[in-house]
Structures are given as C-alpha cells and as structure tokens.
Short mmCIF file of C-alpha atoms and ligand atoms in Angstrom, two decimals:
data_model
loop_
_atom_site.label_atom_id
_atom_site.label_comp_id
_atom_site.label_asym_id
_atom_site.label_seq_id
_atom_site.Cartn_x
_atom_site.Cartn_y
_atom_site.Cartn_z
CA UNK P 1015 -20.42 16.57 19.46
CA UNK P 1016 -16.91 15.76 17.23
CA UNK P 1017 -15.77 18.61 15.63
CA UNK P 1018 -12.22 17.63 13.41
CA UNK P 1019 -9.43 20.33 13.07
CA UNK P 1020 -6.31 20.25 11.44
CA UNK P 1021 -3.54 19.79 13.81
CA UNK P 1022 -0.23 21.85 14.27
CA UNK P 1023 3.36 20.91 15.44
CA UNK P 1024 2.30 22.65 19.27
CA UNK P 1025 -0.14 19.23 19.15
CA UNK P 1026 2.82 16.20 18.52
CA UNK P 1027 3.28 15.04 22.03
CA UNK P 1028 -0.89 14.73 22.34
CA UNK P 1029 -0.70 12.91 18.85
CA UNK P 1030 1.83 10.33 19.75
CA UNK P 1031 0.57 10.12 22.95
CA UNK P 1032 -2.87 8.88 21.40
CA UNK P 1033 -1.36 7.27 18.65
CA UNK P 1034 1.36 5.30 20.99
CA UNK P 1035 -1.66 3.88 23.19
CA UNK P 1036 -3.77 2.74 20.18
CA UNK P 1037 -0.88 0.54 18.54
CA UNK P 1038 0.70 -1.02 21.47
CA UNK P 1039 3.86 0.90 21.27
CA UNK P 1040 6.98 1.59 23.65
CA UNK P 1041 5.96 4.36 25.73
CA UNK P 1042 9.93 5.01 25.76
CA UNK P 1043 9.12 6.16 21.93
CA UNK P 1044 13.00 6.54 21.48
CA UNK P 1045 11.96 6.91 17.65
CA UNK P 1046 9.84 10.15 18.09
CA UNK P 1047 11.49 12.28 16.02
CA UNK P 1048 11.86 10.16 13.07
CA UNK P 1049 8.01 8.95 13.93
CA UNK P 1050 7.40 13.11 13.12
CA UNK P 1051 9.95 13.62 10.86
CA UNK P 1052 7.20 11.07 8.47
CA UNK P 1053 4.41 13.50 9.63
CA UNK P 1054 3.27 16.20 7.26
CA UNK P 1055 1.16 18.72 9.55
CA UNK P 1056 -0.66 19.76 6.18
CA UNK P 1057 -2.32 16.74 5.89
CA UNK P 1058 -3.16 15.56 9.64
CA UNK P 1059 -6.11 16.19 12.07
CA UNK P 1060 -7.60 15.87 14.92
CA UNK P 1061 -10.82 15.11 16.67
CA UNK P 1062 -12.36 17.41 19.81
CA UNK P 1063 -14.95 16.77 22.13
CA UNK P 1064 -15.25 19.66 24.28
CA UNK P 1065 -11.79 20.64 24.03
CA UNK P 1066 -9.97 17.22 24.99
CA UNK P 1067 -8.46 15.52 21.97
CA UNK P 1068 -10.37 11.99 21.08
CA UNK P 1069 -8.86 11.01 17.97
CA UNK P 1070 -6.56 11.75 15.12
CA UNK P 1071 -5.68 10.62 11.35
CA UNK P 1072 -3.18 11.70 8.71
CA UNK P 1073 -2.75 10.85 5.32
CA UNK P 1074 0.79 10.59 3.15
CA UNK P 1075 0.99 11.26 -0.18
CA UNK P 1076 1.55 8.50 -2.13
CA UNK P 1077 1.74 6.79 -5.50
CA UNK P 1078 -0.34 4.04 -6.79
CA UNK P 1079 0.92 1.83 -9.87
CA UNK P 1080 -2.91 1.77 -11.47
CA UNK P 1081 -3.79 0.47 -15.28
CA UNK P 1082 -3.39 2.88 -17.58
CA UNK P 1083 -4.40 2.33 -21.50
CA UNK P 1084 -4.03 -0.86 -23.03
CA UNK P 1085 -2.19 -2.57 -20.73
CA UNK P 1086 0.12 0.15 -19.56
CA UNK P 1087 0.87 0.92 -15.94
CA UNK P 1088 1.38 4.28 -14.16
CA UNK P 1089 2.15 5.92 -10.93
CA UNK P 1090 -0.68 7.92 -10.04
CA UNK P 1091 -1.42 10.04 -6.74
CA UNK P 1092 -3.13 8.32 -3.84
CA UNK P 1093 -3.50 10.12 -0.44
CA UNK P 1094 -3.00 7.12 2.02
CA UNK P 1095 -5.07 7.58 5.19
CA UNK P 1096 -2.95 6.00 8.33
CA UNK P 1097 -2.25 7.00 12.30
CA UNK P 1098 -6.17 6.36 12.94
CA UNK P 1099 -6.61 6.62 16.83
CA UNK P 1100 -9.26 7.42 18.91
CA UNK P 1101 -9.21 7.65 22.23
CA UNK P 1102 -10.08 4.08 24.31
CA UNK P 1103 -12.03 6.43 26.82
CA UNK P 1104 -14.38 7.71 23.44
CA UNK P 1105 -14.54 4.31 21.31
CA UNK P 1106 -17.42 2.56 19.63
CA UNK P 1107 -19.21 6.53 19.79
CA UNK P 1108 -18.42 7.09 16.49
CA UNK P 1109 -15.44 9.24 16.48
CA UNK P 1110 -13.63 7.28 14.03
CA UNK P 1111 -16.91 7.51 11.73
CA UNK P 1112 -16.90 11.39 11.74
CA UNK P 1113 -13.05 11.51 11.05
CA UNK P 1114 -13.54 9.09 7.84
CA UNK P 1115 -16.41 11.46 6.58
CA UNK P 1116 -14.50 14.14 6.88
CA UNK P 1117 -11.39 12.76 5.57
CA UNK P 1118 -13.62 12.28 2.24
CA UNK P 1119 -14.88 15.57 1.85
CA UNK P 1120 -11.47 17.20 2.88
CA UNK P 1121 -9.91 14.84 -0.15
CA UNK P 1122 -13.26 15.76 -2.39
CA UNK P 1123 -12.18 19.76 -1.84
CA UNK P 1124 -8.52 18.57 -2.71
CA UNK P 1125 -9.46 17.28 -6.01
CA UNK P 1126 -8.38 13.38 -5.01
CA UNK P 1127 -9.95 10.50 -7.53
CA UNK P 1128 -9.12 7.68 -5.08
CA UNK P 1129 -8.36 7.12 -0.71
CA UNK P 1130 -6.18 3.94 0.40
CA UNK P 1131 -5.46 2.37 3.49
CA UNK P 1132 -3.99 -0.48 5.10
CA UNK P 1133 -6.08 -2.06 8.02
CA UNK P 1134 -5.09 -3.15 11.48
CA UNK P 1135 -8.46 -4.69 11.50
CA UNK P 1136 -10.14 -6.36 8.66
CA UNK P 1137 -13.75 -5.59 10.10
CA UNK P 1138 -13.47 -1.75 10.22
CA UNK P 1139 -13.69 0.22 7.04
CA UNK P 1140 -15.55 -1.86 4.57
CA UNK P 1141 -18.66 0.04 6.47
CA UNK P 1142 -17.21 3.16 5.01
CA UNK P 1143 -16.96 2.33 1.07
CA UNK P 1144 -13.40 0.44 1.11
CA UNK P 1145 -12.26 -3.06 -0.38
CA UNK P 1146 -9.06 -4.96 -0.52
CA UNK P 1147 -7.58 -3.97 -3.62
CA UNK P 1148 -4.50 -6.33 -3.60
CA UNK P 1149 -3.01 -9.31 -1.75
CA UNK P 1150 -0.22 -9.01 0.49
CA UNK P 1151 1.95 -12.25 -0.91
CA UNK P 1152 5.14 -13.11 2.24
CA UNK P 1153 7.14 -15.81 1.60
CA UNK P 1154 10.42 -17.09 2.62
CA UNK P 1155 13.23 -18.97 0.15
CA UNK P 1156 16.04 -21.03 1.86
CA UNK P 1157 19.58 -19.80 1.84
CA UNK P 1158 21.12 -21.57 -1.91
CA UNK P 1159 17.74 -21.94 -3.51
CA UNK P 1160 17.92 -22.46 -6.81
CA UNK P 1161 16.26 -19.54 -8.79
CA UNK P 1162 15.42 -21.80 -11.48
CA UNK P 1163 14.64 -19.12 -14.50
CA UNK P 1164 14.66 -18.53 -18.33
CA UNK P 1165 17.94 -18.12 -20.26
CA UNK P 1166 17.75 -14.35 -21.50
CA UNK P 1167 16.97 -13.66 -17.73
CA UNK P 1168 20.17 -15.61 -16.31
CA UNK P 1169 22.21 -13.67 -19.02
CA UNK P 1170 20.69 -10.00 -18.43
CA UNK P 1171 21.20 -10.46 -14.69
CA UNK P 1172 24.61 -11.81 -15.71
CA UNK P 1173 25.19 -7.91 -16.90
CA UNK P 1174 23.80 -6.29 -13.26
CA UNK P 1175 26.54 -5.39 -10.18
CA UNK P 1176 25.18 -5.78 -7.13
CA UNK P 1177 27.28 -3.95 -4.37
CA UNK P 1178 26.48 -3.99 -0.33
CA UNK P 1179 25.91 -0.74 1.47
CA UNK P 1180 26.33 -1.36 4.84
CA UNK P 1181 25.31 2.00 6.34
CA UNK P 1182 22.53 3.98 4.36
CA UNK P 1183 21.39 6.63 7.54
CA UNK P 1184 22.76 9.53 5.23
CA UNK P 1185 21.06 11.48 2.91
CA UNK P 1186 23.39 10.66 -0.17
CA UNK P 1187 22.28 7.11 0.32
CA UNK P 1188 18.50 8.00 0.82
CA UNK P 1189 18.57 10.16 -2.10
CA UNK P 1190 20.15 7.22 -4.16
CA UNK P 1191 17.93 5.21 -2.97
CA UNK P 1192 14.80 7.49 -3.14
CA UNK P 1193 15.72 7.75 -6.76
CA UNK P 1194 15.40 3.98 -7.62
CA UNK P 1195 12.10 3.93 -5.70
CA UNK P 1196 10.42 6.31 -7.90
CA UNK P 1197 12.26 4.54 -11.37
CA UNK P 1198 10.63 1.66 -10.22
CA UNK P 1199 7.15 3.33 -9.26
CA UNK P 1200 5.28 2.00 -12.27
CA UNK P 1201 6.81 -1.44 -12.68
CA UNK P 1202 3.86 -3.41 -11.30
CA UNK P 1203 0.43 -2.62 -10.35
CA UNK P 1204 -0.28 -1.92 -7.07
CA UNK P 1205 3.24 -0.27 -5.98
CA UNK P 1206 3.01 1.97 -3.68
CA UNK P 1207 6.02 4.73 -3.11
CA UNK P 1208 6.13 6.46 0.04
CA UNK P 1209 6.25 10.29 0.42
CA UNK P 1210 9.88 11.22 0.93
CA UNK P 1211 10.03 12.52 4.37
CA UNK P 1212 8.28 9.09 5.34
CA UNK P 1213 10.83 6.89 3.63
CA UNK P 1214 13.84 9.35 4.71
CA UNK P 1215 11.98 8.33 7.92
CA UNK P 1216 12.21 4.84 7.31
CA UNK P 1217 16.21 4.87 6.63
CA UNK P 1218 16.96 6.59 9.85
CA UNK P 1219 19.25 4.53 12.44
CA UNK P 1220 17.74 4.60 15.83
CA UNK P 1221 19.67 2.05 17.84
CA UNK P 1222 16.68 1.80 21.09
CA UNK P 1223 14.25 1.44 18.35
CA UNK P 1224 15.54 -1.37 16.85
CA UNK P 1225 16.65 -3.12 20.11
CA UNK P 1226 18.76 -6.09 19.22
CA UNK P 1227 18.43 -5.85 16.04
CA UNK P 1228 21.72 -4.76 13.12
CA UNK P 1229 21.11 -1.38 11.39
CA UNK P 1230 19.28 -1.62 8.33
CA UNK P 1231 21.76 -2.56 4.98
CA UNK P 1232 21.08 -1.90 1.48
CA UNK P 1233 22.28 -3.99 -1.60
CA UNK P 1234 22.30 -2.25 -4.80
CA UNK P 1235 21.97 -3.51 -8.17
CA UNK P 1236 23.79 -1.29 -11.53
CA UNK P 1237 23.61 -1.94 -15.37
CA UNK P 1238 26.46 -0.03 -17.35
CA UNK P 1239 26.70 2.14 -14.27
CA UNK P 1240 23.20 2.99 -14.06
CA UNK P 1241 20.93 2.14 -10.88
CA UNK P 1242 17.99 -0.95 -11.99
CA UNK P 1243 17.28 -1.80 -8.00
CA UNK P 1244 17.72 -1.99 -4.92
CA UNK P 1245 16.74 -4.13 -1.45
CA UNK P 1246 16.31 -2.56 2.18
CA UNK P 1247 16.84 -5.62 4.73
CA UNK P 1248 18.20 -6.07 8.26
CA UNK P 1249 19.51 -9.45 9.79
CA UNK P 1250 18.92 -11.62 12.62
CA UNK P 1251 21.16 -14.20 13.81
CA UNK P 1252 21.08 -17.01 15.64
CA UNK P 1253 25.04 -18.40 16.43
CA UNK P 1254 24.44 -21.84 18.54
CA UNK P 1255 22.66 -23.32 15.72
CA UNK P 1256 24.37 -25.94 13.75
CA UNK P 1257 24.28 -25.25 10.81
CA UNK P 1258 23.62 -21.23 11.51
CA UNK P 1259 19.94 -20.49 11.14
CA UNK P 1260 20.10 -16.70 10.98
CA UNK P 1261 17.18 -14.72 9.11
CA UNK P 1262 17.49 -11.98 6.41
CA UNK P 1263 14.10 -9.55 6.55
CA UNK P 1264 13.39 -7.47 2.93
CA UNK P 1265 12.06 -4.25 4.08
CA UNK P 1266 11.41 -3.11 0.62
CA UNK P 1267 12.54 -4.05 -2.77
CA UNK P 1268 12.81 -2.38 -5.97
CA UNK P 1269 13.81 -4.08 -9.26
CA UNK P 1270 13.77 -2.10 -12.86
CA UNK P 1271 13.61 -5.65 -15.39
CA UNK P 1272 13.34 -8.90 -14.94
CA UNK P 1273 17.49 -9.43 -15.18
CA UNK P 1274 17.70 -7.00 -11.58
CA UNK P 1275 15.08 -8.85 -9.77
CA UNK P 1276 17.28 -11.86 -10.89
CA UNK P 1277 20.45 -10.24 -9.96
CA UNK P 1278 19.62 -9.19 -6.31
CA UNK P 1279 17.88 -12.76 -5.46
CA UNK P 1280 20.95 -14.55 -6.25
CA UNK P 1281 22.68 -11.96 -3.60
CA UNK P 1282 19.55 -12.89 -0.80
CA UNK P 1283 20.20 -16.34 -1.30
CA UNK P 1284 23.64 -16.52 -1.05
CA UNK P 1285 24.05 -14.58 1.72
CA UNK P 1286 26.27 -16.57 4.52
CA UNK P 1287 25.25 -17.42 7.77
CA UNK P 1288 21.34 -17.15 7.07
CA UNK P 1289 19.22 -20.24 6.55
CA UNK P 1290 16.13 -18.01 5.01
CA UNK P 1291 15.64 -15.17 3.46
CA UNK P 1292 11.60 -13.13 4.18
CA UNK P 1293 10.31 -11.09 1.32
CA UNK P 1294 6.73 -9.23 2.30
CA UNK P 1295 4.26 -7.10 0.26
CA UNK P 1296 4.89 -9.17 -3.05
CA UNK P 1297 2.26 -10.21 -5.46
CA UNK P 1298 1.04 -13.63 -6.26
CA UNK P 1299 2.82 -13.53 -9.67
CA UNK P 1300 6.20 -12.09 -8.20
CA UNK P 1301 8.91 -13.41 -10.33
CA UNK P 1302 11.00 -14.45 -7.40
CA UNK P 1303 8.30 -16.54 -6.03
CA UNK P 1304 7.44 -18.70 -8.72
CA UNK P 1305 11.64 -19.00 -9.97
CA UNK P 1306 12.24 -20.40 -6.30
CA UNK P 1307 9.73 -23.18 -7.14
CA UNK P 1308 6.35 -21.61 -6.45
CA UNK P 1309 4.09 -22.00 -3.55
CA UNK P 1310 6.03 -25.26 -2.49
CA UNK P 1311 9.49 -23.70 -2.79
CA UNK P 1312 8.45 -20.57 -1.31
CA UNK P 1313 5.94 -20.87 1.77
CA UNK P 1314 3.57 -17.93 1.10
CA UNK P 1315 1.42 -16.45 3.05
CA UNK P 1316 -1.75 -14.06 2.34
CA UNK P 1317 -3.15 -11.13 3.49
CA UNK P 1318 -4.75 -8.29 2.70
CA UNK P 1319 -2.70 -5.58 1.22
CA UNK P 1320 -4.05 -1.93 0.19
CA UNK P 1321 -7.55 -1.00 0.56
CA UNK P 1322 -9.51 1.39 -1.77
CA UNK P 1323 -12.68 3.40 -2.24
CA UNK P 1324 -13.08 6.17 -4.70
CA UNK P 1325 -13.43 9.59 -3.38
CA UNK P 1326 -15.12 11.11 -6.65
CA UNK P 1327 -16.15 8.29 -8.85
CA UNK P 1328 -15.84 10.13 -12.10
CA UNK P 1329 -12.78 11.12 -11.66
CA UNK P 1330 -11.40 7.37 -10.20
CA UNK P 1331 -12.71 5.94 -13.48
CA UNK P 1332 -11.93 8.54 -15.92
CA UNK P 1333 -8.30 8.40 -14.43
CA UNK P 1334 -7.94 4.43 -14.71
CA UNK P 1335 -6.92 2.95 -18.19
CA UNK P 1336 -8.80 0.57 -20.13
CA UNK P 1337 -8.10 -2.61 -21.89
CA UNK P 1338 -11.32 -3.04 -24.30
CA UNK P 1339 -14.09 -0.47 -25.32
CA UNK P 1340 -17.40 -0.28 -23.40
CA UNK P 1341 -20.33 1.52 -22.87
CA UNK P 1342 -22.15 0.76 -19.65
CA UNK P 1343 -24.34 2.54 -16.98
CA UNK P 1344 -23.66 1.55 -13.39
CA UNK P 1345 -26.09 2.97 -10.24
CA UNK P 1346 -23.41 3.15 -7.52
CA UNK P 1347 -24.74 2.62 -3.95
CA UNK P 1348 -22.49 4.97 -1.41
CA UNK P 1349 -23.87 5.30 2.06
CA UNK P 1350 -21.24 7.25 3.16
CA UNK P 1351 -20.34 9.58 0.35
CA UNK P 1352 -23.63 10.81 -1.18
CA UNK P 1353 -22.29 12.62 -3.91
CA UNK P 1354 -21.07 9.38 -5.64
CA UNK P 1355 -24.72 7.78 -5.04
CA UNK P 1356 -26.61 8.19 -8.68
CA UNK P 1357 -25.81 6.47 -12.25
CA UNK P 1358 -22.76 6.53 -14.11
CA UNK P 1359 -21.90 6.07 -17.82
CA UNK P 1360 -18.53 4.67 -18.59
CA UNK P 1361 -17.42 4.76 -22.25
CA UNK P 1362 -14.67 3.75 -23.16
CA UNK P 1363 -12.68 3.94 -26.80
CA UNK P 1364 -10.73 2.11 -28.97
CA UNK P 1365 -7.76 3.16 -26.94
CA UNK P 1366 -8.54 2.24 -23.77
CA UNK P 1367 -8.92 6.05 -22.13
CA UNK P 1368 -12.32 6.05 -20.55
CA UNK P 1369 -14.81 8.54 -19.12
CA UNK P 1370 -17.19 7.84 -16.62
CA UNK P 1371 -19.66 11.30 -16.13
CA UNK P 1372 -23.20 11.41 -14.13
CA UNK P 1373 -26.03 9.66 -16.43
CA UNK P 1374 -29.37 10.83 -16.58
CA UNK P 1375 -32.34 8.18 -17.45
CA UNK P 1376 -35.00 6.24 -16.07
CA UNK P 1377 -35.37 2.81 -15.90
CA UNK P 1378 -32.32 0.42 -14.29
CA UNK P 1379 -29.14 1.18 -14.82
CA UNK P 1380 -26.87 -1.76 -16.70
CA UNK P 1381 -25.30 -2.61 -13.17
CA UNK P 1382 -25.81 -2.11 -9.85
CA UNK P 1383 -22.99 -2.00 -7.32
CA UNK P 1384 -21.89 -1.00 -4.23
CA UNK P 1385 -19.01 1.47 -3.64
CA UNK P 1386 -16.45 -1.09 -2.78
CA UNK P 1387 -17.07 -2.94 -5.89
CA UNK P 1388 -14.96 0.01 -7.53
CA UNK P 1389 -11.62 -0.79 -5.06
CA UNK P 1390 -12.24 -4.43 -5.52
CA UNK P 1391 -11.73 -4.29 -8.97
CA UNK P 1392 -9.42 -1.81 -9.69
CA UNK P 1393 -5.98 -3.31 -9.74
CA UNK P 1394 -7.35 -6.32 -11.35
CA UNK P 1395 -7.59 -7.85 -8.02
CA UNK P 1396 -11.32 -9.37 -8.40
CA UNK P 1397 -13.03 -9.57 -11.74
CA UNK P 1398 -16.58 -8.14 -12.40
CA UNK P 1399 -18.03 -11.62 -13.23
CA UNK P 1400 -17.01 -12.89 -9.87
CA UNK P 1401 -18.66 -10.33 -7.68
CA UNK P 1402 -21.35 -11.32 -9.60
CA UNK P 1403 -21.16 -14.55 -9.16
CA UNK P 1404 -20.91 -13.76 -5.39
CA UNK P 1405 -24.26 -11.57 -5.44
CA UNK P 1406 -22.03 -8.93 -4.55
CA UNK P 1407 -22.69 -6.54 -8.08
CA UNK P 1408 -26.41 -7.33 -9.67
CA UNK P 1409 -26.52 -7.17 -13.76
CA UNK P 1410 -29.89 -5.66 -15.60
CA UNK P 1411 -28.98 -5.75 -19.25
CA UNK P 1412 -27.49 -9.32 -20.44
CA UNK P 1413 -23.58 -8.76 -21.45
CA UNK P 1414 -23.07 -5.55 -19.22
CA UNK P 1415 -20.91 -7.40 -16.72
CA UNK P 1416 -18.92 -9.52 -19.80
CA UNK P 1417 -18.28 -6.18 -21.11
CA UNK P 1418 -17.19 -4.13 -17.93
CA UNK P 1419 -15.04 -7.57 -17.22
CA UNK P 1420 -12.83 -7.16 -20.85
CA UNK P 1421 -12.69 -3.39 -20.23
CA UNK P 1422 -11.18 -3.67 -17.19
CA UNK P 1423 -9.23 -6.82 -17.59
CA UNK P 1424 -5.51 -6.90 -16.66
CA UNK P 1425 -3.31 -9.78 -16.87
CA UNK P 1426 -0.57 -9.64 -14.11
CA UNK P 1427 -1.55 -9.71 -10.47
CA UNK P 1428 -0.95 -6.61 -8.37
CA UNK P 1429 1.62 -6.57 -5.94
CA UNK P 1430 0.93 -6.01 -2.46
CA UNK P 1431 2.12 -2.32 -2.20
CA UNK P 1432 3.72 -1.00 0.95
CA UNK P 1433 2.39 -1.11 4.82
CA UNK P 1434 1.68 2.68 5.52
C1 COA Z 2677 -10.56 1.25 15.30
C2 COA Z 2677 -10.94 2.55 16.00
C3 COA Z 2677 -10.26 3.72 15.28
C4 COA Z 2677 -12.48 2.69 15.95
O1 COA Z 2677 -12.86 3.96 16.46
P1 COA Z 2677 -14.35 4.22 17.04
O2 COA Z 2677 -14.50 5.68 17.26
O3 COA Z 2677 -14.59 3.32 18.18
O4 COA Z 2677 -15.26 3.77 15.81
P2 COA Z 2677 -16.78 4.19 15.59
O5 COA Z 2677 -17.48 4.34 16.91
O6 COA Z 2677 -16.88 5.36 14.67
O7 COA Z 2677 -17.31 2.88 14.86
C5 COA Z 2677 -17.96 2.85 13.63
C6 COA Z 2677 -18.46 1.45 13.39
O8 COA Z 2677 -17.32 0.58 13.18
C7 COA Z 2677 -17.37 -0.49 14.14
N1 COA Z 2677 -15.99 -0.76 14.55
C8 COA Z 2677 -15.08 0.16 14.91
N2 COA Z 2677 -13.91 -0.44 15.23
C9 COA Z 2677 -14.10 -1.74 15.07
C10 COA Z 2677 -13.29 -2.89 15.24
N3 COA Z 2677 -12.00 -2.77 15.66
N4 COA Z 2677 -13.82 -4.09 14.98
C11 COA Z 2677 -15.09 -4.21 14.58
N5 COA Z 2677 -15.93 -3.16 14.38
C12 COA Z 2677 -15.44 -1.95 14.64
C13 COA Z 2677 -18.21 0.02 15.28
O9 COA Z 2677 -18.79 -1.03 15.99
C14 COA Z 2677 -19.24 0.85 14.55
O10 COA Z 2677 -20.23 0.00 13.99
P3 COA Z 2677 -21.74 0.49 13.76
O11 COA Z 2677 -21.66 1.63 12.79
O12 COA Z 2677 -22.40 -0.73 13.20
O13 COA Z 2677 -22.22 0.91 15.10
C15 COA Z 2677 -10.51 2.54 17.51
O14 COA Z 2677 -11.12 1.42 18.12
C16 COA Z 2677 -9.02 2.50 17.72
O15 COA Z 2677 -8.37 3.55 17.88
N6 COA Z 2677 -8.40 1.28 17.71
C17 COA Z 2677 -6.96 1.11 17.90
C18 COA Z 2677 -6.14 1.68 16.72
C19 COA Z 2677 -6.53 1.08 15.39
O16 COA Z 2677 -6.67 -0.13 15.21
N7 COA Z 2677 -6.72 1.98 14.39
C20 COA Z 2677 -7.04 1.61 13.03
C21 COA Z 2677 -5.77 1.65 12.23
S1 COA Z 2677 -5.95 1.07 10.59
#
C-alpha cells in the first residue's frame, strides 16, 4: 500500500535524489541549494511503501491572471503542483495516482478553488481532471527587426529608459525585480508569478550549473523614474561566424503598457553581436509578435502551456469573472474528485460576478461536461461552442451552450504563463 506524508528538510538528499533520476539531471547537482532554496517543506510530500520512499510532489504558490468582471483581469492564488517523481523501480503501480488524489483533498482542506501544472508528458494528467488552459507561444525575431507599431505606442515608449544590469545575483536586484513581477501580475491572462523563494531561486548565479553559459542579465525599463518592466535573458555566442550569429534567450519578461513592451523590444533587437533574439511562454496575441510581422516575421512555435482542473468547483466558478449574465445548470462528470460530481447552477448578474452552488432537480441538467471542460475554458483558451462541436461537452436545453459561451467570453488570448 502508498501511504503519502509530508516531507521535512532531514528528507532533501532522498528528494533530489528521486527527483534528479526522474528528469535526467546532472548527478553533480552543483545547483542543490538553490534547487531547495525554491522548496517550501510546507507544501511538499512524499510517497512510502513499506518505509522506502517511491515518490514525491510539491506545489508553489502561485498567481494566476484569471477574468475577473466585465472584462477585468486579476491575480488570483493557484497552488502549482510540480517535482512529480516516482520511483522507476515502483512505476505504472499507481503511485503517481494516489499522490494526485491526495494532492486534491490536501488542496480541498486548504480551501484552494483551482490546481495547475505544467506537463513533461502530454498523456499523463488529463486522466486525473486537467486540460491545457493556455498555449505556450516561442518565437524568435532577428537582430534589427523592425517593430512595426502604432504612433501613440512609438511615442509612449519614446518616454521609457531602459538601463542594463549586468549582475542581478543580489537581493537588491531580486527585490527590484520581484517588485515589477508582481506590478505586472494582472496584465494578461494567464500570467503566472512565481513564489518568491522560487524566483530568488531563479536569479541565483551558479557558474557549474550554467556550464558555458554568461550569468543571467537584466534590462530594465523606467517611466518618470518609476519601474514599467523588465527582461531576464542570458546570451550565447558564436564568434567564427561571419556575420556573428550569437543568440539572446528571454527567461522572463514583464512589461506594465503597451509603450514598455515597446521600449524593451527595441533594446532585444538591437542588441550587438546576436543574430536572434528567443522569447518563450508568450501568448498568441503578444504584442511583440504580431509588431515584428506576425507568424512570418516571428517563427512561432506551440505548445501547451498551464494545465488546470478545479479543486472545488463552486468555488473555481464563483471566483472567475463574467462577461454576460447567465443562468445555467451543468452535471459535472469527475472521476477522480467525487465531491465535484453532481449539478451545478451558475448565475450570473448584470455585473459579471457569478455564483455557481450545488443544484437540486430531476430531469437533465442544461449541460453535461466533464471536469476538464472547466480548465479548458477558463482563460478563454477554448470556447464552450467548440467543445461542443467536438462532442467533448453535450447540450440538453437549446441556447445553454450560446449562453455559457457570452458569459464566459474574453477577447485577448492568454499568455502562456511560466514553466514551474
Ligand atoms: C510520470 C510518472 C510520475 C507516472 O508515475 P506512475 O506511478 O507510474 O503512474 P501511475 O501508475 O499512477 O499511472 C496512472 C495512469 O497514468 C498512466 N501514465 C503514467 N505515466 C504515463 C506516461 N508517462 N505516459 C502515458 N501514460 C502514463 C499509467 O499508464 C496509468 O494508466 P491507467 O490508469 O490507465 O492504468 C512517472 O513515470 C515518472 O516519475 N516519470 C518521470 C518524471 C515525470 O515525467 N514526472 C511528471 C512531471 S510533470
């Protein structure tokens, strides 16, 4: 039998052992300690069979950039499982499936609406309730693209100072730069901020880690003396090329207004001795992609970005904003989490705050849907119609879906979020 516990500092070398194996990583681990510095022993456990460790998880406390009312965005909470290992001795004996069950509950107990991940595997955790909830959009612009963009943009990025930090190990710099983050925590939906101990984490300079790579620089964007962004990147170069073909890597960017955003490309693009410039976990209508000429001027590529599946489903929907009214039963189908498997009534007002409680009745519900339905829709990803169309969500009363799909209707593509 499995039995989960929490686990303690005495149990990091056994964790990173585990967790070193499953992910392919240098068993020098020069980065341990900033690896644990990112661990929060409140929120990680392991799994036991008779008193050998098979597996482990954690989760980080995050923020998600959800809809709130009418077309308003905000940072909410979102516990963001990660460090899933079992054991290659124990696999495929469903270790993982009694640490995700428990991971639910222990999140039920905490009073979470919502659980993210992102997947190493596409084929692993739509089983237990979860669905992409936004794209991961990569692309690449050339080194003196033209950012080709509207004249009030051009003139408020004309206003922004962008300045070059070449060392940001330090915790003046992380603060400074923990500070933007969280400004910018609501500017899209989908962002994702780290917890701060994981992006302190992040900053740290680790020269083995990093191998022959340069230490991680920062450029900074101000407005009247005030912070409005800020990109993490490192640089590879390649000297015998003629011309130099040398690559700049975003690690993360964060951009306050349009004018910022505009600001700090100009500075990517510029930047000597690098032929392109890599930008990962943006969103399909990133305004950097489609001001360096779109999918033709840009190269992206897709993949799947954050995951979700509600913990509680009242509470995920009663927490999420609305666009339109509506009134509309759905009987949710949740395998793994019984407590969300019944009918639910979402009504919605005038002003777009929702609440979605257990409904009593016989007869079909409006809408039937599976669990991930929920995730897939969320962040405006997928719409209601086209699960339907896809067979994926079934509609009983005429309208219901039309009505859910206006309700929940956003109008800017989530970004990707953050790898985690
Ligand atoms: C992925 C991993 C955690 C699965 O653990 P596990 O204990 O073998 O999983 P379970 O036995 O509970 O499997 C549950 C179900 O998922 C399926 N499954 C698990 N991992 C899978 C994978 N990588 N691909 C396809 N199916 C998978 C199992 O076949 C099983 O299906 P079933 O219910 O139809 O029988 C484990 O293989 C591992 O540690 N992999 C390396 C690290 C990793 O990728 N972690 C995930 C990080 S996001």
């Amino acid at each position: 039998m499995t039995t989960i516990r929490p686990l303690t500092s005495a149990d990091a070398d056994a964790l990173l052992d585990l967790t070193d194996y499953a992910f392919i990583a240098d068993p020098g681990r020069p980065w341990r300690d900033s690896l644990l510095e990112q661990v929060d022993f409140d929120n990680t456990f392991g799994a036991f069979r008779d008193g050998e460790q098979v597996g482990g998880y954690l989760f980080y406390d995050l923020t998600m950039a959800e809809p709130g009312p009418l077309g308003t965005v905000r940072a909410q909470p979102l516990p963001g499982l990660s460090w899933v290992t079992v054991h290659p001795d124990h696999r495929r004996r469903g270790v993982l499936s009694t640490m995700i069950r428990h991971h639910l509950a222990d999140l039920r107990e905490r009073g979470a609406a919502w659980s993210g991940l992102t997947a190493s595997d596409p084929r692993i955790y739509g089983r237990f309730g979860y669905a992409v909830a936004t794209l991961n959009v990569r692309y690449r612009v050339r080194q003196g693209a033209r950012l080709d963009t509207p004249e009030p943009v051009a003139r408020a990025a004309d206003d922004v100072t962008v300045r070059t930090l070449f060392a940001i190990d330090d915790d003046a710099t992380a603060a400074r730069l923990r500070a933007i983050t969280l400004e910018g925590a609501a500017t899209a939906l989908g962002v994702l901020t780290w917890p701060e101990r994981k992006e302190r984490g992040h900053l740290r300079d680790v020269p083995a880690s990093r191998r022959d790579l340069e230490p991680l620089h920062a450029l900074v964007a101000t407005r009247g003396g005030r912070d409005v962004g800020a990109v993490v990147y490192r640089r590879t170069s390649d000297w015998p090329q003629q011309p130099p073909n040398g690559r700049l890597e975003v690690q993360w960017m964060t951009a306050l207004d349009a004018g910022a955003t505009l600001a700090l490309g100009r500075r990517l693009v510029a930047e000597e001795l690098v032929e392109q410039v890599v930008l990962p976990d943006r969103g399909l209508d990133d305004p950097l992609l489609w001001w360096a000429g779109g999918p033709r001027g840009a190269e992206p590529t897709v993949s799947d970005g954050l995951w979700l599946r509600p913990v509680d489903v009242g509470a995920a929907l009663s927490r999420r904003g609305y666009a339109a009214p509506c009134d509309v039963s759905v009987q949710i189908a949740d395998p793994t989490c019984p407590w969300n498997e019944r009918r639910w009534r979402l009504v919605v007002g005038d002003d777009g705050v929702g609440r979605c409680e257990p409904a009593e009745g016989s007869g079909t519900a409006d809408v039937e849907a599976p669990v991930q339905a929920l995730g897939a829709v969320h962040l405006g990803l997928r719409g209601w119609a086209a699960l339907a169309a896809a067979g994926e969500v079934v509609e009983h009363r005429p309208g219901a879906i039309a009505e859910l799909g206006r309700a929940f209707a956003t109008s800017v593509a989530p970004v990707g979020g953050l790898e985690f």
